[in-house]
Amino acid sequence: MMSLDKATIEKLAHHCEDAELQAYEITKITDDYPDMTYEDAYDIQWTARANKEAKGHKIVGMKMGLTSQAKMKQMGVPNPCYGYLADYFSYGDGAEIKIDELIHPKVEAEIAFVLKSDLSGPGCHIGDVLAATDFVMPAVEIIDSRYKDFKFDLKSVIADNSSSSRYVTGGQARSIDGLDLKTLGVVMEINGEIVELGAGAAVLGHPATAIAMLANMLAERGEKLRAGEYILSGAITAATSVKKGDNVTVKFQDLGTVSFRFV
């Protein structure tokens, strides 16, 4: 049973989206609605997603969040979650990101998957994901939780679109043939200083496992991953705070480099 009625879900969807669009902090939703369920949280997220589409925005893909043990420990939550990617979240290599449009952004290195065929659960596994993958790309997600002082729980994070805000895509696409995504190494530098190191195995043991999990989670709502969708598989590195003027460069083994700047 849902604990929140449709009107409350609509209100909270606008509440979270307004904070994202206008870049201001809010307190976690469960402070006011302690009995809300995980289903409520995803209903809020999907309602905000529909609101964006109604305004003419395109949903270009999905993201998995809290997929590494480091990330779950950092944020104090037990399970991964997902969110959607809107068209205006997307930036290319060499971009300048306006930090005034964000609240307290952090950056994390990810491997992005683009599918050549639909992928649906339940029962989706890593082999299904690898068979359905057209190519992978290097990416950096810029997360920006709207919650004040990063005080939140998993339900509030889900309602807030899993902290989605921006992402930067590298220019190199690679077939997964011959790539070992589990051992693929990543080095993140900010202003020339190495701040994070990681490997693909940080994402649930293998990044494709996160994509399979996403397909199975979407199946619970009667949804699926579609051919051509851009999917961020989850953070390889712990999230690192950034400020205006920072230059971010992330080097991916076999996938090239992604660089951008906050202005």
GROMACS .gro file of N, CA and C in nm, residues 92-260:
model
  507
   92GLY      N    1   2.942   1.787  -2.337
   92GLY     CA    2   3.048   1.716  -2.406
   92GLY      C    3   3.184   1.747  -2.349
   93ASP      N    4   3.282   1.670  -2.392
   93ASP     CA    5   3.420   1.687  -2.348
   93ASP      C    6   3.465   1.832  -2.372
   94GLY      N    7   3.533   1.890  -2.274
   94GLY     CA    8   3.581   2.028  -2.286
   94GLY      C    9   3.479   2.133  -2.244
   95ALA      N   10   3.367   2.089  -2.190
   95ALA     CA   11   3.259   2.182  -2.155
   95ALA      C   12   3.295   2.271  -2.038
   96GLU      N   13   3.224   2.383  -2.029
   96GLU     CA   14   3.226   2.469  -1.912
   96GLU      C   15   3.091   2.455  -1.841
   97ILE      N   16   3.096   2.417  -1.715
   97ILE     CA   17   2.975   2.393  -1.637
   97ILE      C   18   2.954   2.513  -1.544
   98LYS      N   19   2.837   2.573  -1.551
   98LYS     CA   20   2.807   2.689  -1.465
   98LYS      C   21   2.774   2.641  -1.324
   99ILE      N   22   2.863   2.669  -1.232
   99ILE     CA   23   2.846   2.618  -1.096
   99ILE      C   24   2.735   2.691  -1.022
  100ASP      N   25   2.701   2.812  -1.067
  100ASP     CA   26   2.593   2.886  -1.001
  100ASP      C   27   2.456   2.823  -1.026
  101GLU      N   28   2.447   2.734  -1.124
  101GLU     CA   29   2.322   2.662  -1.150
  101GLU      C   30   2.307   2.539  -1.060
  102LEU      N   31   2.410   2.516  -0.977
  102LEU     CA   32   2.412   2.397  -0.891
  102LEU      C   33   2.427   2.441  -0.745
  103ILE      N   34   2.408   2.347  -0.654
  103ILE     CA   35   2.410   2.380  -0.511
  103ILE      C   36   2.544   2.345  -0.447
  104HIS      N   37   2.574   2.217  -0.440
  104HIS     CA   38   2.703   2.171  -0.385
  104HIS      C   39   2.746   2.048  -0.466
  105PRO      N   40   2.789   2.071  -0.591
  105PRO     CA   41   2.817   1.960  -0.682
  105PRO      C   42   2.938   1.877  -0.643
  106LYS      N   43   2.932   1.751  -0.682
  106LYS     CA   44   3.043   1.658  -0.667
  106LYS      C   45   3.059   1.582  -0.798
  107VAL      N   46   3.180   1.535  -0.826
  107VAL     CA   47   3.206   1.464  -0.951
  107VAL      C   48   3.246   1.320  -0.922
  108GLU      N   49   3.207   1.231  -1.011
  108GLU     CA   50   3.244   1.091  -1.000
  108GLU      C   51   3.259   1.029  -1.138
  109ALA      N   52   3.357   0.943  -1.154
  109ALA     CA   53   3.387   0.878  -1.281
  109ALA      C   54   3.295   0.759  -1.304
  110GLU      N   55   3.247   0.743  -1.427
  110GLU     CA   56   3.155   0.635  -1.459
  110GLU      C   57   3.181   0.580  -1.599
  111ILE      N   58   3.133   0.460  -1.624
  111ILE     CA   59   3.131   0.403  -1.759
  111ILE      C   60   2.986   0.407  -1.807
  112ALA      N   61   2.965   0.469  -1.923
  112ALA     CA   62   2.830   0.478  -1.980
  112ALA      C   63   2.809   0.367  -2.084
  113PHE      N   64   2.691   0.310  -2.081
  113PHE     CA   65   2.652   0.207  -2.177
  113PHE      C   66   2.548   0.264  -2.272
  114VAL      N   67   2.558   0.230  -2.401
  114VAL     CA   68   2.453   0.259  -2.498
  114VAL      C   69   2.409   0.126  -2.557
  115LEU      N   70   2.279   0.102  -2.556
  115LEU     CA   71   2.225  -0.028  -2.596
  115LEU      C   72   2.191  -0.032  -2.745
  116LYS      N   73   2.205  -0.151  -2.804
  116LYS     CA   74   2.162  -0.170  -2.943
  116LYS      C   75   2.028  -0.243  -2.950
  117SER      N   76   1.984  -0.297  -2.837
  117SER     CA   77   1.853  -0.362  -2.831
  117SER      C   78   1.792  -0.339  -2.693
  118ASP      N   79   1.660  -0.353  -2.686
  118ASP     CA   80   1.592  -0.333  -2.558
  118ASP      C   81   1.640  -0.436  -2.456
  119LEU      N   82   1.627  -0.399  -2.330
  119LEU     CA   83   1.670  -0.485  -2.221
  119LEU      C   84   1.563  -0.479  -2.112
  120SER      N   85   1.509  -0.594  -2.078
  120SER     CA   86   1.401  -0.593  -1.980
  120SER      C   87   1.417  -0.706  -1.878
  121GLY      N   88   1.364  -0.681  -1.760
  121GLY     CA   89   1.358  -0.783  -1.655
  121GLY      C   90   1.218  -0.838  -1.649
  122PRO      N   91   1.189  -0.921  -1.550
  122PRO     CA   92   1.281  -0.968  -1.447
  122PRO      C   93   1.377  -1.073  -1.500
  123GLY      N   94   1.476  -1.106  -1.423
  123GLY     CA   95   1.570  -1.211  -1.460
  123GLY      C   96   1.681  -1.167  -1.552
  124CYS      N   97   1.694  -1.035  -1.574
  124CYS     CA   98   1.804  -0.986  -1.659
  124CYS      C   99   1.936  -1.008  -1.586
  125HIS      N  100   2.037  -1.057  -1.659
  125HIS     CA  101   2.167  -1.082  -1.599
  125HIS      C  102   2.278  -1.021  -1.683
  126ILE      N  103   2.399  -1.031  -1.633
  126ILE     CA  104   2.513  -0.964  -1.696
  126ILE      C  105   2.533  -1.006  -1.841
  127GLY      N  106   2.506  -1.133  -1.872
  127GLY     CA  107   2.519  -1.180  -2.010
  127GLY      C  108   2.421  -1.111  -2.103
  128ASP      N  109   2.298  -1.089  -2.055
  128ASP     CA  110   2.199  -1.017  -2.135
  128ASP      C  111   2.247  -0.875  -2.164
  129VAL      N  112   2.306  -0.812  -2.063
  129VAL     CA  113   2.353  -0.674  -2.079
  129VAL      C  114   2.465  -0.668  -2.183
  130LEU      N  115   2.562  -0.757  -2.171
  130LEU     CA  116   2.674  -0.755  -2.266
  130LEU      C  117   2.627  -0.781  -2.408
  131ALA      N  118   2.529  -0.870  -2.424
  131ALA     CA  119   2.476  -0.900  -2.558
  131ALA      C  120   2.399  -0.782  -2.616
  132ALA      N  121   2.336  -0.701  -2.529
  132ALA     CA  122   2.253  -0.590  -2.575
  132ALA      C  123   2.331  -0.459  -2.589
  133THR      N  124   2.459  -0.456  -2.548
  133THR     CA  125   2.538  -0.333  -2.549
  133THR      C  126   2.593  -0.304  -2.687
  134ASP      N  127   2.567  -0.181  -2.737
  134ASP     CA  128   2.623  -0.137  -2.864
  134ASP      C  129   2.767  -0.091  -2.842
  135PHE      N  130   2.787  -0.002  -2.745
  135PHE     CA  131   2.921   0.045  -2.712
  135PHE      C  132   2.920   0.107  -2.572
  136VAL      N  133   3.039   0.131  -2.520
  136VAL     CA  134   3.054   0.202  -2.392
  136VAL      C  135   3.136   0.328  -2.416
  137MET      N  136   3.120   0.424  -2.324
  137MET     CA  137   3.190   0.552  -2.334
  137MET      C  138   3.237   0.595  -2.196
  138PRO      N  139   3.343   0.675  -2.190
  138PRO     CA  140   3.383   0.732  -2.060
  138PRO      C  141   3.291   0.848  -2.025
  139ALA      N  142   3.262   0.863  -1.898
  139ALA     CA  143   3.172   0.971  -1.856
  139ALA      C  144   3.208   1.017  -1.715
  140VAL      N  145   3.167   1.138  -1.684
  140VAL     CA  146   3.176   1.190  -1.548
  140VAL      C  147   3.039   1.243  -1.511
  141GLU      N  148   2.984   1.193  -1.401
  141GLU     CA  149   2.857   1.246  -1.353
  141GLU      C  150   2.883   1.355  -1.250
  142ILE      N  151   2.805   1.462  -1.260
  142ILE     CA  152   2.809   1.569  -1.161
  142ILE      C  153   2.680   1.556  -1.080
  143ILE      N  154   2.694   1.504  -0.961
  143ILE     CA  155   2.576   1.488  -0.876
  143ILE      C  156   2.559   1.614  -0.791
  144ASP      N  157   2.435   1.641  -0.752
  144ASP     CA  158   2.407   1.763  -0.676
  144ASP      C  159   2.283   1.741  -0.590
  145SER      N  160   2.301   1.671  -0.482
  145SER     CA  161   2.188   1.648  -0.391
  145SER      C  162   2.129   1.782  -0.349
  146ARG      N  163   1.997   1.788  -0.352
  146ARG     CA  164   1.931   1.912  -0.311
  146ARG      C  165   1.914   1.921  -0.159
  147TYR      N  166   1.957   1.820  -0.086
  147TYR     CA  167   1.930   1.818   0.057
  147TYR      C  168   2.037   1.893   0.137
  148LYS      N  169   1.989   1.972   0.229
  148LYS     CA  170   2.075   2.058   0.310
  148LYS      C  171   2.173   1.975   0.393
  149ASP      N  172   2.301   2.014   0.385
  149ASP     CA  173   2.408   1.950   0.462
  149ASP      C  174   2.421   1.800   0.432
  150PHE      N  175   2.374   1.758   0.316
  150PHE     CA  176   2.379   1.616   0.275
  150PHE      C  177   2.311   1.524   0.377
  151LYS      N  178   2.209   1.576   0.443
  151LYS     CA  179   2.134   1.495   0.539
  151LYS      C  180   2.013   1.437   0.469
  152PHE      N  181   2.018   1.306   0.443
  152PHE     CA  182   1.909   1.241   0.369
  152PHE      C  183   1.910   1.092   0.398
  153ASP      N  184   1.804   1.027   0.355
  153ASP     CA  185   1.796   0.881   0.356
  153ASP      C  186   1.767   0.835   0.214
  154LEU      N  187   1.765   0.705   0.191
  154LEU     CA  188   1.754   0.654   0.056
  154LEU      C  189   1.622   0.693  -0.010
  155LYS      N  190   1.513   0.693   0.066
  155LYS     CA  191   1.384   0.732   0.007
  155LYS      C  192   1.387   0.876  -0.042
  156SER      N  193   1.445   0.964   0.038
  156SER     CA  194   1.455   1.104  -0.003
  156SER      C  195   1.545   1.121  -0.125
  157VAL      N  196   1.654   1.044  -0.130
  157VAL     CA  197   1.744   1.048  -0.246
  157VAL      C  198   1.670   1.007  -0.373
  158ILE      N  199   1.595   0.897  -0.366
  158ILE     CA  200   1.520   0.849  -0.483
  158ILE      C  201   1.423   0.955  -0.531
  159ALA      N  202   1.349   1.018  -0.439
  159ALA     CA  203   1.253   1.121  -0.476
  159ALA      C  204   1.322   1.239  -0.545
  160ASP      N  205   1.447   1.265  -0.508
  160ASP     CA  206   1.527   1.374  -0.563
  160ASP      C  207   1.603   1.330  -0.689
  161ASN      N  208   1.548   1.232  -0.759
  161ASN     CA  209   1.609   1.181  -0.883
  161ASN      C  210   1.752   1.133  -0.861
  162SER      N  211   1.775   1.074  -0.745
  162SER     CA  212   1.906   1.018  -0.712
  162SER      C  213   2.020   1.117  -0.734
  163SER      N  214   1.992   1.244  -0.699
  163SER     CA  215   2.093   1.352  -0.701
  163SER      C  216   2.142   1.388  -0.841
  164SER      N  217   2.069   1.351  -0.945
  164SER     CA  218   2.112   1.380  -1.082
  164SER      C  219   2.113   1.530  -1.109
  165SER      N  220   2.212   1.576  -1.187
  165SER     CA  221   2.211   1.717  -1.228
  165SER      C  222   2.278   1.738  -1.364
  166ARG      N  223   2.398   1.689  -1.382
  166ARG     CA  224   2.472   1.707  -1.508
  166ARG      C  225   2.559   1.583  -1.531
  167TYR      N  226   2.602   1.564  -1.655
  167TYR     CA  227   2.704   1.464  -1.684
  167TYR      C  228   2.781   1.506  -1.808
  168VAL      N  229   2.906   1.464  -1.814
  168VAL     CA  230   2.994   1.499  -1.926
  168VAL      C  231   3.039   1.369  -1.992
  169THR      N  232   3.024   1.364  -2.124
  169THR     CA  233   3.057   1.243  -2.200
  169THR      C  234   3.186   1.262  -2.277
  170GLY      N  235   3.273   1.165  -2.271
  170GLY     CA  236   3.396   1.167  -2.350
  170GLY      C  237   3.365   1.141  -2.497
  171GLY      N  238   3.462   1.167  -2.581
  171GLY     CA  239   3.439   1.156  -2.725
  171GLY      C  240   3.465   1.021  -2.784
  172GLN      N  241   3.509   0.925  -2.706
  172GLN     CA  242   3.549   0.795  -2.761
  172GLN      C  243   3.448   0.687  -2.724
  173ALA      N  244   3.394   0.621  -2.825
  173ALA     CA  245   3.304   0.507  -2.804
  173ALA      C  246   3.378   0.380  -2.840
  174ARG      N  247   3.363   0.279  -2.757
  174ARG     CA  248   3.433   0.153  -2.780
  174ARG      C  249   3.338   0.035  -2.769
  175SER      N  250   3.354  -0.061  -2.860
  175SER     CA  251   3.286  -0.189  -2.845
  175SER      C  252   3.340  -0.257  -2.720
  176ILE      N  253   3.256  -0.336  -2.655
  176ILE     CA  254   3.304  -0.405  -2.535
  176ILE      C  255   3.391  -0.524  -2.569
  177ASP      N  256   3.398  -0.563  -2.695
  177ASP     CA  257   3.484  -0.674  -2.735
  177ASP      C  258   3.629  -0.642  -2.701
  178GLY      N  259   3.690  -0.727  -2.622
  178GLY     CA  260   3.829  -0.706  -2.584
  178GLY      C  261   3.850  -0.613  -2.466
  179LEU      N  262   3.742  -0.554  -2.415
  179LEU     CA  263   3.754  -0.468  -2.297
  179LEU      C  264   3.722  -0.548  -2.171
  180ASP      N  265   3.805  -0.534  -2.071
  180ASP     CA  266   3.775  -0.594  -1.942
  180ASP      C  267   3.724  -0.483  -1.851
  181LEU      N  268   3.592  -0.468  -1.849
  181LEU     CA  269   3.532  -0.357  -1.774
  181LEU      C  270   3.554  -0.369  -1.624
  182LYS      N  271   3.579  -0.491  -1.579
  182LYS     CA  272   3.600  -0.513  -1.435
  182LYS      C  273   3.732  -0.453  -1.388
  183THR      N  274   3.836  -0.467  -1.467
  183THR     CA  275   3.968  -0.419  -1.426
  183THR      C  276   4.006  -0.285  -1.489
  184LEU      N  277   3.916  -0.227  -1.568
  184LEU     CA  278   3.943  -0.100  -1.636
  184LEU      C  279   3.971   0.009  -1.532
  185GLY      N  280   4.088   0.070  -1.542
  185GLY     CA  281   4.131   0.166  -1.441
  185GLY      C  282   4.093   0.309  -1.474
  186VAL      N  283   4.078   0.390  -1.369
  186VAL     CA  284   4.038   0.529  -1.381
  186VAL      C  285   4.123   0.614  -1.288
  187VAL      N  286   4.168   0.730  -1.338
  187VAL     CA  287   4.241   0.827  -1.257
  187VAL      C  288   4.170   0.962  -1.269
  188MET      N  289   4.127   1.018  -1.157
  188MET     CA  290   4.063   1.150  -1.158
  188MET      C  291   4.158   1.255  -1.104
  189GLU      N  292   4.173   1.364  -1.181
  189GLU     CA  293   4.255   1.476  -1.140
  189GLU      C  294   4.171   1.603  -1.132
  190ILE      N  295   4.195   1.684  -1.031
  190ILE     CA  296   4.136   1.818  -1.023
  190ILE      C  297   4.250   1.917  -1.014
  191ASN      N  298   4.254   2.008  -1.111
  191ASN     CA  299   4.362   2.107  -1.120
  191ASN      C  300   4.499   2.041  -1.121
  192GLY      N  301   4.508   1.928  -1.191
  192GLY     CA  302   4.635   1.858  -1.209
  192GLY      C  303   4.676   1.768  -1.095
  193GLU      N  304   4.598   1.764  -0.989
  193GLU     CA  305   4.630   1.680  -0.874
  193GLU      C  306   4.542   1.556  -0.872
  194ILE      N  307   4.604   1.440  -0.856
  194ILE     CA  308   4.525   1.316  -0.850
  194ILE      C  309   4.445   1.314  -0.720
  195VAL      N  310   4.312   1.298  -0.734
  195VAL     CA  311   4.226   1.297  -0.615
  195VAL      C  312   4.156   1.163  -0.594
  196GLU      N  313   4.140   1.085  -0.701
  196GLU     CA  314   4.073   0.955  -0.689
  196GLU      C  315   4.132   0.856  -0.789
  197LEU      N  316   4.139   0.729  -0.747
  197LEU     CA  317   4.176   0.617  -0.833
  197LEU      C  318   4.067   0.512  -0.820
  198GLY      N  319   4.043   0.436  -0.926
  198GLY     CA  320   3.943   0.331  -0.916
  198GLY      C  321   3.949   0.236  -1.033
  199ALA      N  322   3.867   0.132  -1.026
  199ALA     CA  323   3.854   0.036  -1.135
  199ALA      C  324   3.708  -0.005  -1.146
  200GLY      N  325   3.670  -0.056  -1.262
  200GLY     CA  326   3.532  -0.089  -1.289
  200GLY      C  327   3.467  -0.182  -1.188
  201ALA      N  328   3.547  -0.267  -1.125
  201ALA     CA  329   3.493  -0.361  -1.027
  201ALA      C  330   3.430  -0.292  -0.908
  202ALA      N  331   3.459  -0.162  -0.888
  202ALA     CA  332   3.397  -0.087  -0.778
  202ALA      C  333   3.246  -0.079  -0.794
  203VAL      N  334   3.197  -0.097  -0.918
  203VAL     CA  335   3.053  -0.091  -0.945
  203VAL      C  336   2.995  -0.232  -0.937
  204LEU      N  337   2.954  -0.271  -0.819
  204LEU     CA  338   2.888  -0.401  -0.797
  204LEU      C  339   2.967  -0.519  -0.852
  205GLY      N  340   3.101  -0.505  -0.855
  205GLY     CA  341   3.185  -0.613  -0.905
  205GLY      C  342   3.209  -0.608  -1.054
  206HIS      N  343   3.114  -0.548  -1.130
  206HIS     CA  344   3.125  -0.533  -1.276
  206HIS      C  345   3.019  -0.433  -1.318
  207PRO      N  346   3.054  -0.329  -1.396
  207PRO     CA  347   2.954  -0.227  -1.433
  207PRO      C  348   2.828  -0.283  -1.500
  208ALA      N  349   2.841  -0.390  -1.576
  208ALA     CA  350   2.724  -0.446  -1.643
  208ALA      C  351   2.624  -0.505  -1.543
  209THR      N  352   2.672  -0.544  -1.425
  209THR     CA  353   2.582  -0.593  -1.321
  209THR      C  354   2.484  -0.484  -1.280
  210ALA      N  355   2.532  -0.359  -1.276
  210ALA     CA  356   2.445  -0.247  -1.240
  210ALA      C  357   2.336  -0.226  -1.346
  211ILE      N  358   2.371  -0.244  -1.473
  211ILE     CA  359   2.272  -0.228  -1.580
  211ILE      C  360   2.165  -0.337  -1.571
  212ALA      N  361   2.208  -0.460  -1.541
  212ALA     CA  362   2.113  -0.571  -1.523
  212ALA      C  363   2.019  -0.542  -1.406
  213MET      N  364   2.076  -0.493  -1.297
  213MET     CA  365   1.994  -0.458  -1.180
  213MET      C  366   1.893  -0.350  -1.215
  214LEU      N  367   1.935  -0.251  -1.294
  214LEU     CA  368   1.846  -0.144  -1.336
  214LEU      C  369   1.729  -0.199  -1.418
  215ALA      N  370   1.759  -0.287  -1.514
  215ALA     CA  371   1.652  -0.348  -1.594
  215ALA      C  372   1.553  -0.422  -1.507
  216ASN      N  373   1.603  -0.492  -1.407
  216ASN     CA  374   1.514  -0.567  -1.317
  216ASN      C  375   1.432  -0.474  -1.227
  217MET      N  376   1.492  -0.364  -1.183
  217MET     CA  377   1.419  -0.266  -1.102
  217MET      C  378   1.310  -0.198  -1.185
  218LEU      N  379   1.340  -0.166  -1.311
  218LEU     CA  380   1.241  -0.102  -1.398
  218LEU      C  381   1.124  -0.195  -1.427
  219ALA      N  382   1.153  -0.325  -1.435
  219ALA     CA  383   1.047  -0.423  -1.463
  219ALA      C  384   0.939  -0.421  -1.356
  220GLU      N  385   0.976  -0.383  -1.235
  220GLU     CA  386   0.877  -0.376  -1.126
  220GLU      C  387   0.772  -0.269  -1.153
  221ARG      N  388   0.803  -0.175  -1.242
  221ARG     CA  389   0.709  -0.070  -1.281
  221ARG      C  390   0.655  -0.092  -1.423
  222GLY      N  391   0.686  -0.208  -1.480
  222GLY     CA  392   0.642  -0.234  -1.617
  222GLY      C  393   0.721  -0.158  -1.721
  223GLU      N  394   0.841  -0.112  -1.685
  223GLU     CA  395   0.926  -0.036  -1.778
  223GLU      C  396   1.046  -0.120  -1.820
  224LYS      N  397   1.118  -0.073  -1.922
  224LYS     CA  398   1.238  -0.142  -1.969
  224LYS      C  399   1.340  -0.042  -2.020
  225LEU      N  400   1.463  -0.088  -2.037
  225LEU     CA  401   1.567  -0.008  -2.100
  225LEU      C  402   1.555  -0.024  -2.251
  226ARG      N  403   1.566   0.087  -2.323
  226ARG     CA  404   1.540   0.083  -2.467
  226ARG      C  405   1.668   0.103  -2.548
  227ALA      N  406   1.668   0.046  -2.667
  227ALA     CA  407   1.782   0.062  -2.759
  227ALA      C  408   1.811   0.210  -2.778
  228GLY      N  409   1.940   0.246  -2.774
  228GLY     CA  410   1.980   0.384  -2.792
  228GLY      C  411   1.988   0.465  -2.665
  229GLU      N  412   1.934   0.412  -2.556
  229GLU     CA  413   1.942   0.486  -2.430
  229GLU      C  414   2.085   0.494  -2.380
  230TYR      N  415   2.114   0.607  -2.316
  230TYR     CA  416   2.245   0.632  -2.256
  230TYR      C  417   2.232   0.604  -2.107
  231ILE      N  418   2.313   0.512  -2.057
  231ILE     CA  419   2.296   0.468  -1.918
  231ILE      C  420   2.428   0.481  -1.842
  232LEU      N  421   2.425   0.560  -1.737
  232LEU     CA  422   2.541   0.572  -1.647
  232LEU      C  423   2.534   0.457  -1.547
  233SER      N  424   2.640   0.376  -1.544
  233SER     CA  425   2.634   0.250  -1.470
  233SER      C  426   2.663   0.264  -1.321
  234GLY      N  427   2.714   0.379  -1.278
  234GLY     CA  428   2.743   0.398  -1.135
  234GLY      C  429   2.886   0.443  -1.113
  235ALA      N  430   2.911   0.498  -0.996
  235ALA     CA  431   3.039   0.562  -0.968
  235ALA      C  432   3.150   0.461  -0.945
  236ILE      N  433   3.260   0.480  -1.017
  236ILE     CA  434   3.381   0.401  -0.996
  236ILE      C  435   3.461   0.462  -0.881
  237THR      N  436   3.454   0.595  -0.869
  237THR     CA  437   3.526   0.666  -0.765
  237THR      C  438   3.428   0.726  -0.664
  238ALA      N  439   3.476   0.754  -0.545
  238ALA     CA  440   3.394   0.827  -0.449
  238ALA      C  441   3.370   0.968  -0.502
  239ALA      N  442   3.254   1.026  -0.466
  239ALA     CA  443   3.219   1.160  -0.511
  239ALA      C  444   3.313   1.263  -0.449
  240THR      N  445   3.362   1.354  -0.533
  240THR     CA  446   3.459   1.455  -0.490
  240THR      C  447   3.400   1.595  -0.512
  241SER      N  448   3.403   1.677  -0.409
  241SER     CA  449   3.348   1.813  -0.418
  241SER      C  450   3.432   1.900  -0.510
  242VAL      N  451   3.364   1.993  -0.578
  242VAL     CA  452   3.431   2.086  -0.669
  242VAL      C  453   3.383   2.227  -0.641
  243LYS      N  454   3.460   2.325  -0.693
  243LYS     CA  455   3.425   2.466  -0.676
  243LYS      C  456   3.451   2.539  -0.808
  244LYS      N  457   3.406   2.663  -0.813
  244LYS     CA  458   3.424   2.745  -0.932
  244LYS      C  459   3.573   2.756  -0.965
  245GLY      N  460   3.605   2.739  -1.093
  245GLY     CA  461   3.743   2.748  -1.138
  245GLY      C  462   3.815   2.615  -1.146
  246ASP      N  463   3.756   2.510  -1.090
  246ASP     CA  464   3.821   2.379  -1.093
  246ASP      C  465   3.821   2.319  -1.233
  247ASN      N  466   3.935   2.264  -1.272
  247ASN     CA  467   3.948   2.188  -1.395
  247ASN      C  468   3.952   2.039  -1.360
  248VAL      N  469   3.861   1.964  -1.418
  248VAL     CA  470   3.849   1.821  -1.390
  248VAL      C  471   3.894   1.741  -1.512
  249THR      N  472   3.984   1.646  -1.491
  249THR     CA  473   4.030   1.556  -1.596
  249THR      C  474   4.024   1.414  -1.543
  250VAL      N  475   3.956   1.328  -1.617
  250VAL     CA  476   3.947   1.188  -1.577
  250VAL      C  477   4.000   1.101  -1.691
  251LYS      N  478   4.100   1.020  -1.658
  251LYS     CA  479   4.165   0.934  -1.756
  251LYS      C  480   4.115   0.791  -1.738
  252PHE      N  481   4.064   0.734  -1.845
  252PHE     CA  482   4.008   0.598  -1.844
  252PHE      C  483   4.098   0.505  -1.926
  253GLN      N  484   4.139   0.396  -1.867
  253GLN     CA  485   4.217   0.297  -1.940
  253GLN      C  486   4.136   0.248  -2.061
  254ASP      N  487   4.195   0.253  -2.179
  254ASP     CA  488   4.136   0.204  -2.305
  254ASP      C  489   4.018   0.287  -2.355
  255LEU      N  490   3.976   0.392  -2.283
  255LEU     CA  491   3.859   0.470  -2.325
  255LEU      C  492   3.890   0.619  -2.342
  256GLY      N  493   4.013   0.660  -2.315
  256GLY     CA  494   4.047   0.801  -2.335
  256GLY      C  495   4.022   0.886  -2.212
  257THR      N  496   4.010   1.016  -2.234
  257THR     CA  497   4.005   1.114  -2.127
  257THR      C  498   3.881   1.203  -2.140
  258VAL      N  499   3.827   1.243  -2.026
  258VAL     CA  500   3.718   1.340  -2.021
  258VAL      C  501   3.766   1.459  -1.940
  259SER      N  502   3.754   1.580  -1.997
  259SER     CA  503   3.797   1.702  -1.928
  259SER      C  504   3.689   1.809  -1.937
  260PHE      N  505   3.676   1.887  -1.830
  260PHE     CA  506   3.581   1.998  -1.831
  260PHE      C  507   3.617   2.092  -1.716
   0.00000   0.00000   0.00000
